[in-house]
CSV table of C-alpha atoms in Angstrom, one decimal:
chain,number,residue,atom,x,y,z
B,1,UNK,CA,124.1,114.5,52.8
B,2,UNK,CA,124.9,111.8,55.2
B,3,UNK,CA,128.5,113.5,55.7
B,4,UNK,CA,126.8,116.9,56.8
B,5,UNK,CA,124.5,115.5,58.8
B,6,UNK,CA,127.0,113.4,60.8
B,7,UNK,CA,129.1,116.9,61.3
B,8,UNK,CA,125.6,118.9,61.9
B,9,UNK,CA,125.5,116.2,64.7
B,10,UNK,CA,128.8,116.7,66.0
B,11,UNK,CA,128.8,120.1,65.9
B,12,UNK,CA,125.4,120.5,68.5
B,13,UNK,CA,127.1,117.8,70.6
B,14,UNK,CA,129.5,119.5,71.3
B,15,UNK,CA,127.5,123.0,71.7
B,16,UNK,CA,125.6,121.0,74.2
B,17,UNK,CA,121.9,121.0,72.4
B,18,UNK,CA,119.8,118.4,72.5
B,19,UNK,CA,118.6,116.3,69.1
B,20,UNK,CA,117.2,113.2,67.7
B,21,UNK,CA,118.7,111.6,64.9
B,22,UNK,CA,116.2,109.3,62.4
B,23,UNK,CA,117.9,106.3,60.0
B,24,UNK,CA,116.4,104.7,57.9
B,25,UNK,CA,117.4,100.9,58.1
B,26,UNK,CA,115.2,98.9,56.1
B,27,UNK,CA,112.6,99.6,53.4
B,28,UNK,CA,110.2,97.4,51.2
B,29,UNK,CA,109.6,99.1,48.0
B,30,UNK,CA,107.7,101.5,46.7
B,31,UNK,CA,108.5,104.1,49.1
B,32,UNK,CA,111.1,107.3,48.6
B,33,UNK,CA,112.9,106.9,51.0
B,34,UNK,CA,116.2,104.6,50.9
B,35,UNK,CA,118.1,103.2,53.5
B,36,UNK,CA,120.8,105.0,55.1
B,37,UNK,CA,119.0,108.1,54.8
B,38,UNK,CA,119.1,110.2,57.6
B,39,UNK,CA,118.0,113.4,59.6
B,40,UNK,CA,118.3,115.5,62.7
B,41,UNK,CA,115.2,116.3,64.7
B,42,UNK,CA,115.2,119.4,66.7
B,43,UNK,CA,112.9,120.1,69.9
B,44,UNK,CA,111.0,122.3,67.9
B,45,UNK,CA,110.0,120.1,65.7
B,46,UNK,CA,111.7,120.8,62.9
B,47,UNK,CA,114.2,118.3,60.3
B,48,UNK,CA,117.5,118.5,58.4
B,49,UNK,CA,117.6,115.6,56.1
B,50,UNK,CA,115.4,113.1,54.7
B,51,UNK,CA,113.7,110.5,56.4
B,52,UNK,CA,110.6,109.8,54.1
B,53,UNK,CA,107.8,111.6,52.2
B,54,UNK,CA,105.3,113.6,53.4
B,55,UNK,CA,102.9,111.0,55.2
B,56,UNK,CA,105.9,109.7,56.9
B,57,UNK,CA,107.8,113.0,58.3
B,58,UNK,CA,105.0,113.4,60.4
B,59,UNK,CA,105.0,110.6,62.2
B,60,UNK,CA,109.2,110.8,62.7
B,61,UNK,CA,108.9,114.1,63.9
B,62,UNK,CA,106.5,113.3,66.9
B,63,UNK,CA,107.6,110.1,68.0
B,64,UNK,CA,111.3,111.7,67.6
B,65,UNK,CA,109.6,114.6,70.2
B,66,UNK,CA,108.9,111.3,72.4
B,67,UNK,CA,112.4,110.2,72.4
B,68,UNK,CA,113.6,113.2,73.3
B,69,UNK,CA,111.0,113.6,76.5
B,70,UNK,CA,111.5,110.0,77.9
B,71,UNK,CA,115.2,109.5,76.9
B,72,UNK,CA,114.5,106.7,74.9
B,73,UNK,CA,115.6,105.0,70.9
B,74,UNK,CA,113.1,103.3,69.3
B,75,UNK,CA,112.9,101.5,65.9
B,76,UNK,CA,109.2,102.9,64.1
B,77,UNK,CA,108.1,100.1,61.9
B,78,UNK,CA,105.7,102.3,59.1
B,79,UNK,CA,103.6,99.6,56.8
B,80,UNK,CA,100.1,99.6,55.0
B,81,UNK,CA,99.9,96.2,57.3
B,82,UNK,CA,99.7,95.6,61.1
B,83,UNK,CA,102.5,93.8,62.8
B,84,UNK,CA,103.3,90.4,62.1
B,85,UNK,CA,103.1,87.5,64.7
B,86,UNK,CA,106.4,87.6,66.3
B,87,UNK,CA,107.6,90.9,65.0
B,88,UNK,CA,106.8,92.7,68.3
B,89,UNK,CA,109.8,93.3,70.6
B,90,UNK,CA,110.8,96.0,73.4
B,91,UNK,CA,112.2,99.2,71.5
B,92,UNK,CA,109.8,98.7,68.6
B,93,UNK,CA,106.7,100.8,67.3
B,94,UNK,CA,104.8,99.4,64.3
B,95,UNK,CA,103.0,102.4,63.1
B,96,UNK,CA,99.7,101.7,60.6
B,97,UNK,CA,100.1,104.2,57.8
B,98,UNK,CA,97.2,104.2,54.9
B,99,UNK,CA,98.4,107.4,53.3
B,100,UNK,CA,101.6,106.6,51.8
B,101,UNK,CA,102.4,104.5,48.8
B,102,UNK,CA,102.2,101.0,49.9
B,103,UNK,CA,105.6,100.5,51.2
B,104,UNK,CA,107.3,99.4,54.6
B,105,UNK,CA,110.1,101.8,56.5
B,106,UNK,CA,111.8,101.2,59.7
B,107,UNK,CA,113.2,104.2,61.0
B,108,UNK,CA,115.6,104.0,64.0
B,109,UNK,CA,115.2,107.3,66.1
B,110,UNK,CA,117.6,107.9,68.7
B,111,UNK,CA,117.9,110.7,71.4
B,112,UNK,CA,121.2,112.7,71.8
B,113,UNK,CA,120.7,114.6,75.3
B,114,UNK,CA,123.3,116.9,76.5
B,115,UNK,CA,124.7,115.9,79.7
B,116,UNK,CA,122.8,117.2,83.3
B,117,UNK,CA,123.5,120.7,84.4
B,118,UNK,CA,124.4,120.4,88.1
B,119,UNK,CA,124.7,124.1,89.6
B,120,UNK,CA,125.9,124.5,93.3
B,121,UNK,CA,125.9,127.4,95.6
B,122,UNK,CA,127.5,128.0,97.9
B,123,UNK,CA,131.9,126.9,99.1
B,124,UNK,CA,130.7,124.6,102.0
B,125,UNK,CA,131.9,121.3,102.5
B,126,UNK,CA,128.7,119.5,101.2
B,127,UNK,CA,129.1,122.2,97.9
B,128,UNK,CA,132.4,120.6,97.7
B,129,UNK,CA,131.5,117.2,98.2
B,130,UNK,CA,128.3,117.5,95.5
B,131,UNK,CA,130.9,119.4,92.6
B,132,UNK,CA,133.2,116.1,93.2
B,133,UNK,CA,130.3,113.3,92.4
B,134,UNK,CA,128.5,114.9,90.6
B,135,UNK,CA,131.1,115.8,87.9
B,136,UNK,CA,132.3,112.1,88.5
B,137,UNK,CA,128.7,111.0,87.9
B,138,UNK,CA,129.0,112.9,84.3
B,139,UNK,CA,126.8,116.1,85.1
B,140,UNK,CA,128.0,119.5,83.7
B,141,UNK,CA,129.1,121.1,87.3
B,142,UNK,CA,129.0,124.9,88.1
B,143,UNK,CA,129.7,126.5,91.1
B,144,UNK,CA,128.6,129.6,92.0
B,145,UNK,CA,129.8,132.0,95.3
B,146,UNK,CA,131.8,135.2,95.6
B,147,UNK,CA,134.1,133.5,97.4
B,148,UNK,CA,134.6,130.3,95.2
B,149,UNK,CA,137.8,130.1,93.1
B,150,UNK,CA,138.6,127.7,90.6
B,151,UNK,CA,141.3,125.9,92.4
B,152,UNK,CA,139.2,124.6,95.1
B,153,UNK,CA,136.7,123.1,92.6
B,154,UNK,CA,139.1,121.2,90.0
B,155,UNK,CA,136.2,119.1,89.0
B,156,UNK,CA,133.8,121.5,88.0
B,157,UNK,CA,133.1,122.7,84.6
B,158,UNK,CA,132.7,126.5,85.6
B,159,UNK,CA,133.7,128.5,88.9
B,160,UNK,CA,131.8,131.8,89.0
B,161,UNK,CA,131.8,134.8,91.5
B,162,UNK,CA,128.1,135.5,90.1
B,163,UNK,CA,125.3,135.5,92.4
B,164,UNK,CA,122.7,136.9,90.5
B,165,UNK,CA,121.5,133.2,89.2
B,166,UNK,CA,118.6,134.5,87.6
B,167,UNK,CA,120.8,136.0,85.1
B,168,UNK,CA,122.9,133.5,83.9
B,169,UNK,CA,122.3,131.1,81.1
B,170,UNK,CA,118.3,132.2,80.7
B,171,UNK,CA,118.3,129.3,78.4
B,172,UNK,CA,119.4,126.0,80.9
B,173,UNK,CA,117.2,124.5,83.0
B,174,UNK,CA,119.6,123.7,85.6
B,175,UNK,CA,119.5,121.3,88.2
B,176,UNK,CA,120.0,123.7,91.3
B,177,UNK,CA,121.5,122.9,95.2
B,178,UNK,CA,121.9,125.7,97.3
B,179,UNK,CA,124.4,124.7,99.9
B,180,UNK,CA,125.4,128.2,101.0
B,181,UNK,CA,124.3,127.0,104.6
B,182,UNK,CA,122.7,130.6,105.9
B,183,UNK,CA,125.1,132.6,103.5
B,184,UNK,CA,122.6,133.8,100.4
B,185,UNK,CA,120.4,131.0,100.5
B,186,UNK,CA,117.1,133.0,99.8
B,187,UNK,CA,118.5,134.8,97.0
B,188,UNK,CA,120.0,131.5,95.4
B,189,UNK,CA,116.6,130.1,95.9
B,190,UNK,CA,114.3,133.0,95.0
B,191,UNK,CA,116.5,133.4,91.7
B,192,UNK,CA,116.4,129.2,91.1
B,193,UNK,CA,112.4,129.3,91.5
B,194,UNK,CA,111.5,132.0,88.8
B,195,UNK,CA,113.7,130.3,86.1
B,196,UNK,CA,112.7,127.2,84.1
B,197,UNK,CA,114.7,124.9,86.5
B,198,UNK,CA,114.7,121.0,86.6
B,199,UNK,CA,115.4,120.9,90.1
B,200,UNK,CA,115.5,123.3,93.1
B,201,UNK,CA,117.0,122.0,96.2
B,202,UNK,CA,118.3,123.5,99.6
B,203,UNK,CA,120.7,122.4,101.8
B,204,UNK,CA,119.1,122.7,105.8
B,205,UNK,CA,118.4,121.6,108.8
B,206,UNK,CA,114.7,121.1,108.6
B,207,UNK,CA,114.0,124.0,110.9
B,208,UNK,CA,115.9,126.1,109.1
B,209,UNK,CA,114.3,124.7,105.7
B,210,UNK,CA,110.8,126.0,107.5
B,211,UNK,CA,112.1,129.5,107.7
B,212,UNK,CA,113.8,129.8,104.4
B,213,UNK,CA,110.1,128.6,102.8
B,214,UNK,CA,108.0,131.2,104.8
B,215,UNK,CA,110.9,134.4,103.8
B,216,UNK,CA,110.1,133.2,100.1
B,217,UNK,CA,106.3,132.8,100.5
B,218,UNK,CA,106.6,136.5,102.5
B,219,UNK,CA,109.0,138.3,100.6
B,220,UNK,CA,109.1,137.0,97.0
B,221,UNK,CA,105.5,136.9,96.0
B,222,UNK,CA,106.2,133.5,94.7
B,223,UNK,CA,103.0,131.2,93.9
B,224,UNK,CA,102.5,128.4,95.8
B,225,UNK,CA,103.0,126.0,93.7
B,226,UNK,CA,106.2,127.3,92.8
B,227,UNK,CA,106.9,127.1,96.3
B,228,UNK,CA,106.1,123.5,96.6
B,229,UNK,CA,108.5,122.8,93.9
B,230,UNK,CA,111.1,123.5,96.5
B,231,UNK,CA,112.9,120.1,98.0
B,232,UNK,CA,114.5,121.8,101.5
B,233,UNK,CA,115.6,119.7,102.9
B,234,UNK,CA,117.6,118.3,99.8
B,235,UNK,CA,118.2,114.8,99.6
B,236,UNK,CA,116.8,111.2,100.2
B,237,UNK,CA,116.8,110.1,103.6
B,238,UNK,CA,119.9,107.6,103.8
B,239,UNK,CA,120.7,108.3,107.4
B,240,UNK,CA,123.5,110.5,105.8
B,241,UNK,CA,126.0,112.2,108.2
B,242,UNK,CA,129.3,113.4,106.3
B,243,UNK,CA,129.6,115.9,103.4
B,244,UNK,CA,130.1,113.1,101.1
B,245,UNK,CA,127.1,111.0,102.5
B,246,UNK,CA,124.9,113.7,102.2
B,247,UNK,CA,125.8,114.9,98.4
B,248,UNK,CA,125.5,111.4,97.5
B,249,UNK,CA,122.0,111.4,99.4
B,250,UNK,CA,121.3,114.9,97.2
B,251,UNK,CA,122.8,113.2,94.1
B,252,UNK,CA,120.6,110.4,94.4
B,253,UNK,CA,117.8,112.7,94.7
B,254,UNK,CA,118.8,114.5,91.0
B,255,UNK,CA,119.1,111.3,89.4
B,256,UNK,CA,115.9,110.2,90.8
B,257,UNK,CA,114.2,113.4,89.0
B,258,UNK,CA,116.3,113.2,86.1
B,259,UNK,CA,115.2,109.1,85.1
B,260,UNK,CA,111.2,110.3,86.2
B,261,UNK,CA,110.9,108.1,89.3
B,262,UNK,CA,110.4,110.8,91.6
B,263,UNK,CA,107.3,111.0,93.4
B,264,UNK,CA,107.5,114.9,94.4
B,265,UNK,CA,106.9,117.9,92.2
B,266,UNK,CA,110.4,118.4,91.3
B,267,UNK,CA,110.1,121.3,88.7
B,268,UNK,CA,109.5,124.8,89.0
B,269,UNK,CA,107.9,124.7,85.7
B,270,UNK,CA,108.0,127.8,83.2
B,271,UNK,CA,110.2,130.6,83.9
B,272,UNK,CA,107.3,133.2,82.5
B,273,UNK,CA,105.2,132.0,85.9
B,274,UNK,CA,106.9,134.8,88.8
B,275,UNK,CA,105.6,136.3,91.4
B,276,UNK,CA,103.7,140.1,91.1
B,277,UNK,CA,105.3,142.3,89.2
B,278,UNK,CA,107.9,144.7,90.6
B,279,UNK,CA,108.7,142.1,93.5
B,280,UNK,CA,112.6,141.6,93.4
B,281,UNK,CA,115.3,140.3,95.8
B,282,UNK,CA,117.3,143.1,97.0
B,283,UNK,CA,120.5,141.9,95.1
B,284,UNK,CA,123.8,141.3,97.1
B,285,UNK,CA,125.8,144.3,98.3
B,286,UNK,CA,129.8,144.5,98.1
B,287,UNK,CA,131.3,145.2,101.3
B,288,UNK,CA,131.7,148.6,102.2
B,289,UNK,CA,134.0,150.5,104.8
B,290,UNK,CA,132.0,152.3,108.6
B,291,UNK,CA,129.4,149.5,109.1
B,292,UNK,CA,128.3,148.2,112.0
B,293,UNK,CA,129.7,144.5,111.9
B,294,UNK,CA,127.0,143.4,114.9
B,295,UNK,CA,124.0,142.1,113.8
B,296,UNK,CA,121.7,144.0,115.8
B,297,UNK,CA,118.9,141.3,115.6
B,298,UNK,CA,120.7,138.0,116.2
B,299,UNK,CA,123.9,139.5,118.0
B,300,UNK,CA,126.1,137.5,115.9
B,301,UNK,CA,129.9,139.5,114.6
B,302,UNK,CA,129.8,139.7,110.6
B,303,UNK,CA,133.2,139.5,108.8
B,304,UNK,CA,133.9,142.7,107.1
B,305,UNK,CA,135.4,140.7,104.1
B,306,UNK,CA,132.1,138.7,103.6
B,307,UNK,CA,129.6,141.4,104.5
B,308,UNK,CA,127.3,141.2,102.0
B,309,UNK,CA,123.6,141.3,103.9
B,310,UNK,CA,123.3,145.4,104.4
B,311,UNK,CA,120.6,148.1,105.2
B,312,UNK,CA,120.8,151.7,106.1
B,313,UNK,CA,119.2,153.5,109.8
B,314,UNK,CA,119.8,156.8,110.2
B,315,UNK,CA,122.5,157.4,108.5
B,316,UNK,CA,124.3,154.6,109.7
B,317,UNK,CA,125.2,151.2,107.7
B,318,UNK,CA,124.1,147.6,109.8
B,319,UNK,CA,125.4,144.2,108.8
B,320,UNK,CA,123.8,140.9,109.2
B,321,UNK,CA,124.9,137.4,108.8
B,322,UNK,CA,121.7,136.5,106.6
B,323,UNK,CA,118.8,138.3,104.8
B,324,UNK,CA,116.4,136.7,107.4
B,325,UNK,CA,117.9,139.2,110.1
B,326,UNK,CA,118.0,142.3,107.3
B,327,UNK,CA,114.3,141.4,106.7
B,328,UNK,CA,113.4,142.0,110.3
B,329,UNK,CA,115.7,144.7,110.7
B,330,UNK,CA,113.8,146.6,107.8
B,331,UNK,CA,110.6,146.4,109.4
B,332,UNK,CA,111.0,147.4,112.4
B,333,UNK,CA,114.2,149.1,113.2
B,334,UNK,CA,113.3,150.5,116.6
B,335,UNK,CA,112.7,146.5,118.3
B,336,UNK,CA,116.5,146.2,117.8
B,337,UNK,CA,118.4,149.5,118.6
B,338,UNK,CA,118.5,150.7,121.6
B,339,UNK,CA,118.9,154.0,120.3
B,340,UNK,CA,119.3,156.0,117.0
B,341,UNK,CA,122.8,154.8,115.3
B,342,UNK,CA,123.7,152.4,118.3
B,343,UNK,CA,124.5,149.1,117.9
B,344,UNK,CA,123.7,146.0,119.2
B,345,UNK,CA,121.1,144.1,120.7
B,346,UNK,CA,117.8,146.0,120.2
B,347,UNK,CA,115.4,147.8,122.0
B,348,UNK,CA,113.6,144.7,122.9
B,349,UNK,CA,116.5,144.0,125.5
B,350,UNK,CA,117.6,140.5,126.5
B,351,UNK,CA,113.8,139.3,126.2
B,352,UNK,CA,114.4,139.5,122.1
B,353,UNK,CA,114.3,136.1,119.8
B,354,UNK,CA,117.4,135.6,118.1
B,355,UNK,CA,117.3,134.7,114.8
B,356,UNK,CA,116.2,131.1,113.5
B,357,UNK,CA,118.1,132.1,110.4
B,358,UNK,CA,121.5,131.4,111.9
């Protein structure tokens, strides 16, 4: 028994799960159990093993849940008796137990979390910067961008061309930086804040953090307290000024979260919570050939290759350089063409705002 469950262990190590195993170390008889004896907790509260009879599985099982929440061993000390003067000590739990047979147990639970999953968006130099530390920091690093390629991210666990973030792993509750810098932010974002995420952070000016927040609060249909979950701009406030100074300001940030000693709502909490039903995010578009590659509301030239932010006027096929500018585009087509299938800056002449989005 003790042979399987050493290679039960092993085996969800190493598929990433997380589990609590219980020992038993000590006993004073009568009591079933024997030391040596030992089980695997599961977050669902089920066992594998044996750790003791009924009155005492109980008790494993929820203080193994604890150990699992706060990150923490502890050795349970299970008697008839109250604790002894001089048995207390950090680590240890003396449990009064009246319903089993007499005897004494001390069980030794300890946690097995999988490492942090660290997902980055974006191929900036801070994306860069954050894969590099936070890999070397032990977190599970993914990167995620149609443009990202495995070469320039040696470091991370997983390079993906996948954008639709929502999709991937349902399960994880990834730690999430979007460091696209204008790209797809508010797609990484929107996707990041209707999953069950342990973090959700944006990489912005704090201007430009403002006008991501409102496009989510206007476009998503996102609750508001989903939306305060959001940490834009990402990152403690080290005075940070170089890619690298600025992941390890974000990194600092995640670890803060991940030991409990932030002071922020950090989590976007279930992934059944979303915003009204049939609101989506108008998914990323591959580039396609006869667009217009001026962005009629900012003025700014989009790169054919990278065109990704499109909407269709007339007949005819706009670019932008984010989905801020295709958002006011959409609503009002005629403030920004001078014409019908004409490009450039709108109607609204040299008097329009450009975009806050670039």
């Amino acid at each position: 028994m003790t042979h399987s469950i050493f290679a039960r262990a092993a085996a969800l190590e190493e598929a990433g799960r997380p589990f609590v195993v219980a020992t038993v170390v000590a006993v004073a008889r009568p009591t079933s159990a024997r030391p040596g004896a030992s089980g695997i907790v599961h977050p669902d509260g089920t066992i594998e093993g044996w750790v003791g009879g009924s009155c005492a599985q109980p008790v494993v099982v929820r203080e193994a849940l604890h150990a699992l929440a706060d990150g923490q061993p502890r050795l349970l000390r299970l008697s008839k008796d109250g604790p002894a003067e001089g048995r207390r000590g950090d680590g240890i739990i003396d449990l009064v137990m009246t319903c089993h047979s007499g005897g004494t147990l001390e069980i030794y639970v300890e946690p097995h979390l999988p490492a942090p999953v660290l997902w980055i968006a974006g191929t900036t130099p801070i994306a860069g910067a954050l894969a590099h530390l936070g890999a070397a920091s032990g977190w599970r690093v993914s990167v995620f961008d149609p443009v990202a390629t495995a070469g320039d991210y040696p470091t991370a666990e997983r390079v993906s061309q996948e954008t639709a973030l929502g999709r991937v792993d349902p399960d994880a509750s990834p730690y999430l930086v979007v460091a696209t810098q204008g790209v797809w932010d508010e797609e990484a974002l929107a996707a990041g804040l209707r999953r069950n995420a342990s973090y959700v952070g944006l990489v912005a000016s704090p201007t430009r953090a403002k006008v991501v927040r409102q496009w989510l609060r206007d476009e998503t249909g996102l609750a508001d307290e989903r939306l305060a979950a959001l940490r834009a701009p990402a990152g403690m406030d080290l005075g940070a000024e170089t890619a690298e100074e600025i992941a390890l300001s974000i990194l600092a940030e995640l670890v803060q979260v991940r030991r409990g000693r932030a002071d922020f709502v950090a989590a976007p909490g279930p992934a059944t919570v979303a915003g009204p039903a049939g609101v989506t995010v108008t998914p990323l578009q591959p580039p396609v050939d006869d667009i217009v590659l001026l962005d009629p509301v900012c003025g700014m030239s989009v790169d054919r290759a990278t065109a990704r932010h499109l909407a269709e006027h007339d007949g005819t096929i706009y670019a932008f350089c984010s989905i801020g500018c295709r958002t006011r585009f959409i609503k009002d087509p005629a403030r920004f063409l001078a014409a019908p299938g004409t490009s450039g800056m709108g109607a609204a002449g040299s008097d329009a705002p450009l975009s806050s989005d670039v």
